[in-house]
Short mmCIF file of C-alpha atoms and ligand atoms in Angstrom, two decimals:
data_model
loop_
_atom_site.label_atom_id
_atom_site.label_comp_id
_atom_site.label_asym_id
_atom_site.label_seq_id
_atom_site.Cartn_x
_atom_site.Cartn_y
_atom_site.Cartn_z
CA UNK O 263 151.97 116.55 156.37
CA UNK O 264 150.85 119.90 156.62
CA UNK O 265 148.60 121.16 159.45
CA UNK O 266 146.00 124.11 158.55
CA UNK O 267 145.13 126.14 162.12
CA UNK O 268 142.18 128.18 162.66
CA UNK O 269 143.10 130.71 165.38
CA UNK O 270 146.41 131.74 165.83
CA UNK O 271 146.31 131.86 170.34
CA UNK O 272 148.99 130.36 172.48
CA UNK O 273 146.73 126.93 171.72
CA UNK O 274 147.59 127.14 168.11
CA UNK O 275 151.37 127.99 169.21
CA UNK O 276 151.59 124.81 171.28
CA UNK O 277 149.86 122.34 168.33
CA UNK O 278 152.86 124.04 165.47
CA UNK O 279 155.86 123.70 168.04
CA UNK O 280 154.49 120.17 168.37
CA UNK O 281 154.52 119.04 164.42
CA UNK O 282 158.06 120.25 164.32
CA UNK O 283 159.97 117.03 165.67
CA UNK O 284 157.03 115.05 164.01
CA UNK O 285 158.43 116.98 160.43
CA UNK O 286 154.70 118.03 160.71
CA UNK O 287 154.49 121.76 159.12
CA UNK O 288 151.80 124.35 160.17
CA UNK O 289 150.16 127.74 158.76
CA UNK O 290 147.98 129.73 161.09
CA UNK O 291 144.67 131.81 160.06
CA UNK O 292 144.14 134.64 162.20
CA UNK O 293 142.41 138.06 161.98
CA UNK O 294 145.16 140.10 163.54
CA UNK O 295 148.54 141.03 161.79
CA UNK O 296 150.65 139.08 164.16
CA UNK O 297 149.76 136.56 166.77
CA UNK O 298 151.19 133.77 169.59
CA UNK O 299 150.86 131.11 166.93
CA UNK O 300 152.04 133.21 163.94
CA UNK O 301 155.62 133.72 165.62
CA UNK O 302 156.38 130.35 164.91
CA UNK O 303 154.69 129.07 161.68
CA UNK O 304 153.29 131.12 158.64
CA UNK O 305 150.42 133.20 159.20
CA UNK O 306 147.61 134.06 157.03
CA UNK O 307 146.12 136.86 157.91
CA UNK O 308 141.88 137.34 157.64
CA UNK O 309 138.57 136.68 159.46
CA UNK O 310 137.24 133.04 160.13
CA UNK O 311 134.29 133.95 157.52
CA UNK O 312 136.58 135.04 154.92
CA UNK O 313 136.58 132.64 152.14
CA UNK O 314 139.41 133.73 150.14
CA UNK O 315 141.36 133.38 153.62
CA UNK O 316 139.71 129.97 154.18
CA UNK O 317 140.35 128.93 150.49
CA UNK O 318 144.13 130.04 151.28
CA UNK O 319 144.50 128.04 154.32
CA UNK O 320 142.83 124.78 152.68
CA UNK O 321 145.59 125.23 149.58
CA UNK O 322 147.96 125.55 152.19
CA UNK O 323 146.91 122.83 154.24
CA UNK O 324 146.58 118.61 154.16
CA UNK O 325 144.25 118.76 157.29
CA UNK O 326 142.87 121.64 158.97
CA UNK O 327 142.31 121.84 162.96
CA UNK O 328 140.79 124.67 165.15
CA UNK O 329 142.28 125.66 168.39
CA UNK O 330 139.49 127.81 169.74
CA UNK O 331 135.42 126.61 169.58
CA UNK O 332 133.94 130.16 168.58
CA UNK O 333 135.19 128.97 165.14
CA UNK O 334 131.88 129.85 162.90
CA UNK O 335 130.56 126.58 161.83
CA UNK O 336 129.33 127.38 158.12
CA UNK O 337 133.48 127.85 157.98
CA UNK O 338 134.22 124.67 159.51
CA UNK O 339 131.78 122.84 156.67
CA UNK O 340 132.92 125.03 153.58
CA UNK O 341 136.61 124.04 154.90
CA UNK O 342 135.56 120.47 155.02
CA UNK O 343 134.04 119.85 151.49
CA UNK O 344 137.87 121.40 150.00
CA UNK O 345 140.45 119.30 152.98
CA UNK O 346 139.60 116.99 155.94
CA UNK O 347 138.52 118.66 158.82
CA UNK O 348 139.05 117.50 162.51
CA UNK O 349 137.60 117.43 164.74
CA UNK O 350 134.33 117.34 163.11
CA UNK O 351 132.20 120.21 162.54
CA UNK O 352 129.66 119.25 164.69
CA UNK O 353 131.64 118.85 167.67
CA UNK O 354 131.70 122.32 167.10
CA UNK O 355 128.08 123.14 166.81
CA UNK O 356 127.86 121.17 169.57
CA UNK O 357 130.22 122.95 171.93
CA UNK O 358 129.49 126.42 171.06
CA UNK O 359 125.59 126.85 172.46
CA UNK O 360 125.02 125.23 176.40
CA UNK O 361 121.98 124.34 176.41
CA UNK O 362 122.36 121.85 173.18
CA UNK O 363 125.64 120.63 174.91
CA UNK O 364 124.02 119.50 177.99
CA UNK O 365 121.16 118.17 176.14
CA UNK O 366 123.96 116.27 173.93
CA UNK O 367 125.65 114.92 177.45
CA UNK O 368 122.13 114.23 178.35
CA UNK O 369 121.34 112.06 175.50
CA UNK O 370 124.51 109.80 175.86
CA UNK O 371 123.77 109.16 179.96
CA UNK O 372 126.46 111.40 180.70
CA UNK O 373 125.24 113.39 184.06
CA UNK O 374 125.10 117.21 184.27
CA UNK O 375 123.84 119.89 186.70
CA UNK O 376 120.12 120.77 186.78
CA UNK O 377 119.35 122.78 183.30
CA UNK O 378 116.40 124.31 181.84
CA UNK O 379 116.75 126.80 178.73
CA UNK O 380 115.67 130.13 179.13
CA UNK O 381 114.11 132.35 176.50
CA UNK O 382 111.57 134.22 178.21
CA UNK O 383 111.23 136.57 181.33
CA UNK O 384 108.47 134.07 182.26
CA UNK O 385 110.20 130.64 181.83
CA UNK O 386 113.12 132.48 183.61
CA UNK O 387 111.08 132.66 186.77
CA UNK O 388 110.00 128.64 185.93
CA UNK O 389 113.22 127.64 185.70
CA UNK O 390 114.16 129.55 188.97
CA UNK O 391 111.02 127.53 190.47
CA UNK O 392 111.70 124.11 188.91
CA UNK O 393 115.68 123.95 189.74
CA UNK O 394 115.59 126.25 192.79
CA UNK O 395 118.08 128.71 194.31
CA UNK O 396 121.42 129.02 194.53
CA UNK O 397 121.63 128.47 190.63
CA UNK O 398 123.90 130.06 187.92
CA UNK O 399 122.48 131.96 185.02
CA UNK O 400 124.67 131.95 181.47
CA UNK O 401 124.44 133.07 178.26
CA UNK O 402 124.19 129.94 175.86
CA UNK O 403 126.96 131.25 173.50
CA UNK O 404 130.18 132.92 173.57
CA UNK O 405 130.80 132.32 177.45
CA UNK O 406 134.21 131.52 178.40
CA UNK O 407 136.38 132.19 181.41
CA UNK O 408 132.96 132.71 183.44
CA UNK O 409 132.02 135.65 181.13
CA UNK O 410 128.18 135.97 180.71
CA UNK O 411 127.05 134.47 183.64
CA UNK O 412 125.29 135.58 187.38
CA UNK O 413 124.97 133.42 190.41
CA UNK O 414 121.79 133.96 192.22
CA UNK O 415 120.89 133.32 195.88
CA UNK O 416 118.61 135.95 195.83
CA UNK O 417 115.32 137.27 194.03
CA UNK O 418 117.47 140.09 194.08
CA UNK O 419 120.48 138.44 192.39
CA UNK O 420 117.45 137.12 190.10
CA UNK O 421 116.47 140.88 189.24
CA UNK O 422 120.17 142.26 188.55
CA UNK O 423 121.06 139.03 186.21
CA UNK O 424 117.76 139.25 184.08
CA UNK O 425 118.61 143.14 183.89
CA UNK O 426 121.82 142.20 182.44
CA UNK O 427 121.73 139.18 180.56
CA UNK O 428 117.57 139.11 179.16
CA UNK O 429 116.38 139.07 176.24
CA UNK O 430 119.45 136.56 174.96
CA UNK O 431 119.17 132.80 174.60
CA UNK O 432 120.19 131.46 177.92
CA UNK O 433 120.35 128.39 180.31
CA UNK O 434 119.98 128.28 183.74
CA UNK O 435 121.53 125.74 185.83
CA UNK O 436 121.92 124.39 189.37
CA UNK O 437 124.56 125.91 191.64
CA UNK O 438 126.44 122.50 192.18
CA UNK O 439 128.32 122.74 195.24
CA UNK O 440 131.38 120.62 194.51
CA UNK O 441 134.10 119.52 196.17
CA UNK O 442 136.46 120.07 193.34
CA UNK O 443 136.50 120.88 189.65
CA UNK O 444 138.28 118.21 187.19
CA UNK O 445 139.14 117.55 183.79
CA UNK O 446 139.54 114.67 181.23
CA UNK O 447 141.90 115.03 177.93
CA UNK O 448 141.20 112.55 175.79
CA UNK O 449 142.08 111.80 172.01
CA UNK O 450 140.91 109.88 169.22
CA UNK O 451 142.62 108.65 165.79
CA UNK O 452 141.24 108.80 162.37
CA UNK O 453 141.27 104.74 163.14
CA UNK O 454 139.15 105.09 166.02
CA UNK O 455 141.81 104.30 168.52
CA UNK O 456 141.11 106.45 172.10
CA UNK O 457 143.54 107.33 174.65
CA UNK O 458 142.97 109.03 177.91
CA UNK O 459 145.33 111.42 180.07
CA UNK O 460 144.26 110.75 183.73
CA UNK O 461 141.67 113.32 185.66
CA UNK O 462 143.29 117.11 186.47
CA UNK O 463 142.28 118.65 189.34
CA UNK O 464 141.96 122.65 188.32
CA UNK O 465 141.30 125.85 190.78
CA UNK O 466 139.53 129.15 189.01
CA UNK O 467 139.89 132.48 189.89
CA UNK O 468 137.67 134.74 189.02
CA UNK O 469 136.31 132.49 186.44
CA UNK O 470 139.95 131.72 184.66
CA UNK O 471 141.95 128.42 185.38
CA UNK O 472 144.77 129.45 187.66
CA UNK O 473 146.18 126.12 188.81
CA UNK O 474 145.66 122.61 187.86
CA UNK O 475 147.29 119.16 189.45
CA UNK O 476 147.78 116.53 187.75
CA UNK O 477 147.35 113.07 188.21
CA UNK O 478 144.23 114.54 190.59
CA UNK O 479 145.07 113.69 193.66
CA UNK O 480 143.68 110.83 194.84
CA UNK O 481 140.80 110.36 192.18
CA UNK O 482 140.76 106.74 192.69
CA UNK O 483 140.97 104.03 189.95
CA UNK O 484 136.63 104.25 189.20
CA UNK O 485 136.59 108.18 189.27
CA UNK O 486 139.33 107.67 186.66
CA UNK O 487 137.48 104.98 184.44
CA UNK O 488 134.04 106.76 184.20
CA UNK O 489 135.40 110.01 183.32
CA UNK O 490 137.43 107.65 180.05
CA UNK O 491 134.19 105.99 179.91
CA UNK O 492 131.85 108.66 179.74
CA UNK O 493 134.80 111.03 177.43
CA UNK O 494 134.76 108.14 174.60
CA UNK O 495 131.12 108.07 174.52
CA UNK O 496 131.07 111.32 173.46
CA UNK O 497 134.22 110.90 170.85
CA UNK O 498 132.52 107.49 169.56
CA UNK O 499 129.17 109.57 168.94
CA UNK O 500 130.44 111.92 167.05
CA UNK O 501 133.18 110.31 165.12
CA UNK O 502 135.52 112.33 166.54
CA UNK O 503 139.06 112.92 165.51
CA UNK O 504 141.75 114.82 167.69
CA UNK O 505 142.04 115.86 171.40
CA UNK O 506 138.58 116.39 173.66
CA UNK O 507 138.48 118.09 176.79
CA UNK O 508 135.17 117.68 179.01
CA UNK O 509 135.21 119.89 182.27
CA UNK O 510 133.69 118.19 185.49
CA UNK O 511 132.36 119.38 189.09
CA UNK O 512 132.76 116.28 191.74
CA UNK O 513 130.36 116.24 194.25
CA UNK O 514 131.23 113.40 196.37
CA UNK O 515 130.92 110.50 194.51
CA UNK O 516 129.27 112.26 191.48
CA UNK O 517 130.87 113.30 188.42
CA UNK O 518 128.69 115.77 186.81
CA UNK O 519 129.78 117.91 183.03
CA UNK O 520 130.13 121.15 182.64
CA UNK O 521 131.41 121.45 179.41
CA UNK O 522 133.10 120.31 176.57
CA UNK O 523 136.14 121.85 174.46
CA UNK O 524 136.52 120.41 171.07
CA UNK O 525 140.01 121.31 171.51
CA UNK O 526 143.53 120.80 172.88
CA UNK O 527 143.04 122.51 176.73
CA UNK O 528 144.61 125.07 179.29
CA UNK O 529 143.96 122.09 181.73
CA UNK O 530 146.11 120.26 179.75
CA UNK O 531 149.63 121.96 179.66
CA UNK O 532 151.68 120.10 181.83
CA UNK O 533 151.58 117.39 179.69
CA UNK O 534 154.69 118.91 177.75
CA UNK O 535 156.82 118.53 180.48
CA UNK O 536 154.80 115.58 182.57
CA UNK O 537 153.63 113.21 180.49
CA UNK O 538 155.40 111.01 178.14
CA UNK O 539 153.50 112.37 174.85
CA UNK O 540 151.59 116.04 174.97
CA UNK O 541 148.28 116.81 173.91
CA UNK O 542 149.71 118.83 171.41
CA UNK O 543 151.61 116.15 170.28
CA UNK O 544 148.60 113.76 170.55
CA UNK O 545 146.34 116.06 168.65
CA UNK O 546 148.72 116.27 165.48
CA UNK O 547 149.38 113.00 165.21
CA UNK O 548 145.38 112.33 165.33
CA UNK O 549 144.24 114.86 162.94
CA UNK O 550 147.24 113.61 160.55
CA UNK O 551 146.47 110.01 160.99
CA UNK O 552 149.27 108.61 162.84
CA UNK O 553 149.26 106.73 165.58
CA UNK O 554 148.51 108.10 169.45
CA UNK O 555 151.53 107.56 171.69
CA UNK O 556 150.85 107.15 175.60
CA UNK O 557 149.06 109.21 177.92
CA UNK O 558 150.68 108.21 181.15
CA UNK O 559 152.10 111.50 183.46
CA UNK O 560 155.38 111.35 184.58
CA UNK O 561 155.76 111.84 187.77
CA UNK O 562 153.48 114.52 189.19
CA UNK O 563 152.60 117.59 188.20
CA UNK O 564 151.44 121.91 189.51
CA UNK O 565 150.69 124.04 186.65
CA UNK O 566 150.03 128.02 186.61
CA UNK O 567 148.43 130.55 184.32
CA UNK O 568 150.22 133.97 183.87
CA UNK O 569 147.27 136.21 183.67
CA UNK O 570 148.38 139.64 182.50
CA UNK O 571 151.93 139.24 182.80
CA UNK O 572 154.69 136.93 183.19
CA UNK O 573 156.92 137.57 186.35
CA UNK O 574 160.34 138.41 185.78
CA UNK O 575 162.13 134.82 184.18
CA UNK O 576 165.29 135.03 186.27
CA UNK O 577 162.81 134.71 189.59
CA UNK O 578 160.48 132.02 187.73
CA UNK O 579 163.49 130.01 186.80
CA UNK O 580 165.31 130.60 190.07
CA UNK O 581 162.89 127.73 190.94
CA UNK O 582 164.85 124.87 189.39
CA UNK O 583 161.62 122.52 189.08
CA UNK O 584 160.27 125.21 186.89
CA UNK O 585 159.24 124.83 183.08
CA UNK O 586 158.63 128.14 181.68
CA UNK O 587 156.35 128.99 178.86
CA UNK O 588 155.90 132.75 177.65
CA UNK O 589 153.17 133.10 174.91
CA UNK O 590 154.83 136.12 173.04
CA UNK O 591 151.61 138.15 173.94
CA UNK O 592 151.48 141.59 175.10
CA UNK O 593 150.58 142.01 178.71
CA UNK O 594 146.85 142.94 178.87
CA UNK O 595 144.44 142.55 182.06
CA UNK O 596 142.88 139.01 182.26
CA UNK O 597 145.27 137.67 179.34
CA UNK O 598 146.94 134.40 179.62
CA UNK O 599 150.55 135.13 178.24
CA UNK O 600 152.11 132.60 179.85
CA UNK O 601 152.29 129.13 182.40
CA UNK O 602 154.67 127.79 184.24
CA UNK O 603 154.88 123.73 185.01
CA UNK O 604 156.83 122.19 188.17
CA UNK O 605 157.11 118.13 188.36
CA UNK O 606 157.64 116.17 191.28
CA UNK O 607 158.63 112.69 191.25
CA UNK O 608 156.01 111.64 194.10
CA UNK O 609 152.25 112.72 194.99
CA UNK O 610 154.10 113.17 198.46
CA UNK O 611 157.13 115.12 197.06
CA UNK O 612 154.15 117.20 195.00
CA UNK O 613 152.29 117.56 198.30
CA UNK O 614 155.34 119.13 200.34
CA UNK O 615 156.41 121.21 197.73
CA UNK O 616 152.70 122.95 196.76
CA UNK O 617 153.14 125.19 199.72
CA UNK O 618 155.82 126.89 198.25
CA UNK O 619 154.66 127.03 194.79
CA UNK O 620 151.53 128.74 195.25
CA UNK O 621 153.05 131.18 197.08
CA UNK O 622 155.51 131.33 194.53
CA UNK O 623 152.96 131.48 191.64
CA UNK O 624 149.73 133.64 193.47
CA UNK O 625 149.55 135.62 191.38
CA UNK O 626 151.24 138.40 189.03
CA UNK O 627 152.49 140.74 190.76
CA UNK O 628 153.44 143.99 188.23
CA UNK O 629 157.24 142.23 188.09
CA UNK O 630 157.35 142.01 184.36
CA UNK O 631 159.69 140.96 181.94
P1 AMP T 731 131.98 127.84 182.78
O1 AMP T 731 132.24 129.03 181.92
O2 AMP T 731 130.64 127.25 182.57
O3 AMP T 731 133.08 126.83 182.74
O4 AMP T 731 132.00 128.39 184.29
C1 AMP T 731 133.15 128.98 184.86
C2 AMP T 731 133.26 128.58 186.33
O5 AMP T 731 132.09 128.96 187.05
C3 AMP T 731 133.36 127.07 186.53
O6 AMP T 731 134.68 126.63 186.37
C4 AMP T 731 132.85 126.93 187.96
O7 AMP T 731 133.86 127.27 188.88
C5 AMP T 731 131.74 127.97 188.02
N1 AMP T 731 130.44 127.35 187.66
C6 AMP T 731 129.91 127.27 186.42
N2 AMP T 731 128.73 126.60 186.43
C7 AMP T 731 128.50 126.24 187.71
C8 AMP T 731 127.45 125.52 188.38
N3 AMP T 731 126.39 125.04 187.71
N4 AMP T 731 127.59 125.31 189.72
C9 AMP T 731 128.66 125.80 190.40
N5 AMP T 731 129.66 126.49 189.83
C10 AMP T 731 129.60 126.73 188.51
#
């Protein structure tokens, strides 16, 4: 089989390296000259609305795959009338605008924060009546990594966000004040076969995913079941094929969704050293067809983003626990170039060792390569 990418990130790395032992081949389509991805598969090089690139990558390709959800849709469809595309399009559509994905998570019972859509300087100050203050004000599309957004406590806050984000579609939603944030992976076959990797428990810093646990601890067996329950809904719905991601914030017994990645997931890295099949793994034998192999972790599980460098690797791998993952990426502010995973056999084991490890892993401190 041979595996079409569109984006050529770290993501699209991670799903090539994992064909490999599957005799699974990849090509990559992304707008730069060189890329993460394109260091270890072919590359084609053009823009996701170029359709002699796209036309390239579909002769090139059995199946084509995306690995980020900016993908524009119109290229996701033109793809899909020349090869099978998956996931679907309009997991896509779905995923890149807010307010329709809540309204989408809405539809199937799945519960969310507080919304209302914002278009207006006058339905702003509605929506800051109806859902009340502390809320968060976004940008329905192209936010990632907390870009395009504003908390607001304050009519002042209020002022200084609609100065900077009005006049653009937005949503404004409740400030949920969680206990924790989690995460589901879950995959479907072109059979319609599901399987779940059990909830992640994930810390941001300044709006980027700096550590995530996994199993969470202690999510208990019915935290663990509605989050599958409520993550196959939305696969069944939209005849989905490949590896979902939903993002949740638990407040007490509540699981409420922030959003959805039609994609393999940063949340999701230890399971190339923790669990008994990857994601990557999981999403290439999915969007070629073949069966799903288990989800279960092994053993426990701390995983850390490199954000604008990688530490030195003699110091990281000092740490004999440590798996070690570089991104070939050049060191840029805010970047992810690289993760590092550390298993433990036990949640107790985990639970002595975290100390140590996030002092280990903080963060980046100028030491590079
Ligand atoms: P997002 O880009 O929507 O994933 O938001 C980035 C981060 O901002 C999340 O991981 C949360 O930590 C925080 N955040 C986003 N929306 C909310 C909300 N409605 N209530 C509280 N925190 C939020």
């Amino acid at each position: 089989m041979r595996v079409g990418i569109l984006g050529g990130g770290q993501l699209g790395r991670m799903i090539a390296l994992a064909g490999y032992p599957l005799g699974v081949r990849s090509t990559v389509l992304e707008p730069g000259e060189e890329s993460s991805a394109g260091q270890v598969c072919p590359q084609i090089s053009g823009e996701f609305d170029d359709f002699r690139a796209l036309y390239e990558l579909a002769r090139a390709s059995d199946v084509v795959t995306f690995e980020f959800e900016n993908v524009p849709v119109e290229s996701a469809r033109w793809l899909a009338e020349r090869v099978p595309v998956f996931p679907p399009p309009r997991a896509l559509e779905v995923s890149q605008e807010r307010l329709a994905e809540k309204q989408f998570f809405a539809s199937l019972g799945i519960p969310t924060p507080p919304f209302a859509a914002v278009d207006s300087r006058e339905q702003f100050d509605d929506a800051v009546t109806k859902i009340g203050l502390p809320a968060v004000l976004k940008t329905r599309r192209f936010g990632y990594d907390g870009k395009g957004q504003a908390v607001l406590r304050t009519q002042t806050d209020c002022e200084v966000a609609w100065a900077k984000l009005g006049g653009r579609p937005l949503i404004l939603e409740g400030f949920v004040q969680f206990d924790r944030e989690l995460s589901i992976i879950a995959v479907r076959g072109r059979n319609g076969q599901i399987a779940t990797y059990p909830l992640i428990e994930n810390v941001h810093r300044d709006g980027i995913l700096h550590r995530s646990i996994a199993p969470a601890d202690n999510p208990g067996e019915e935290l663990n079941e509605r989050a599958a329950e409520y993550a196959s809904r939305v696969l069944s719905e939209l005849d989905y094929v490949g590896v979902l991601t939903i993002e949740w914030f638990q407040d007490g017994p509540r699981l409420l969704a922030n959003e959805m990645a039609p994609r393999v997931h940063n949340s999701g890295h230890w399971t190339i050293d923790a669990a008994i099949t990857s994601q990557f793994e999981n999403h290439v034998r999915a969007v070629c067809g073949l069966p799903l192999g288990r989800c279960d972790a092994v053993g426990h599980s701390a995983m850390y983003n490199f954000i604008g460098a990688v530490p030195s690797i003699t110091e990281v791998l000092a740490n004999p626990d440590a798996k070690l993952h570089v991104y070939g990426k050049s060191f840029r502010a805010a970047r992810k170039v690289g993760h590092v995973t550390l298993r433990a056999a036990t949640a107790d084991e985990l639970a002595e060792k975290l100390p140590e490890w996030d002092r280990q892993f903080e963060r980046i401190s100028g030491d590079v390569v």
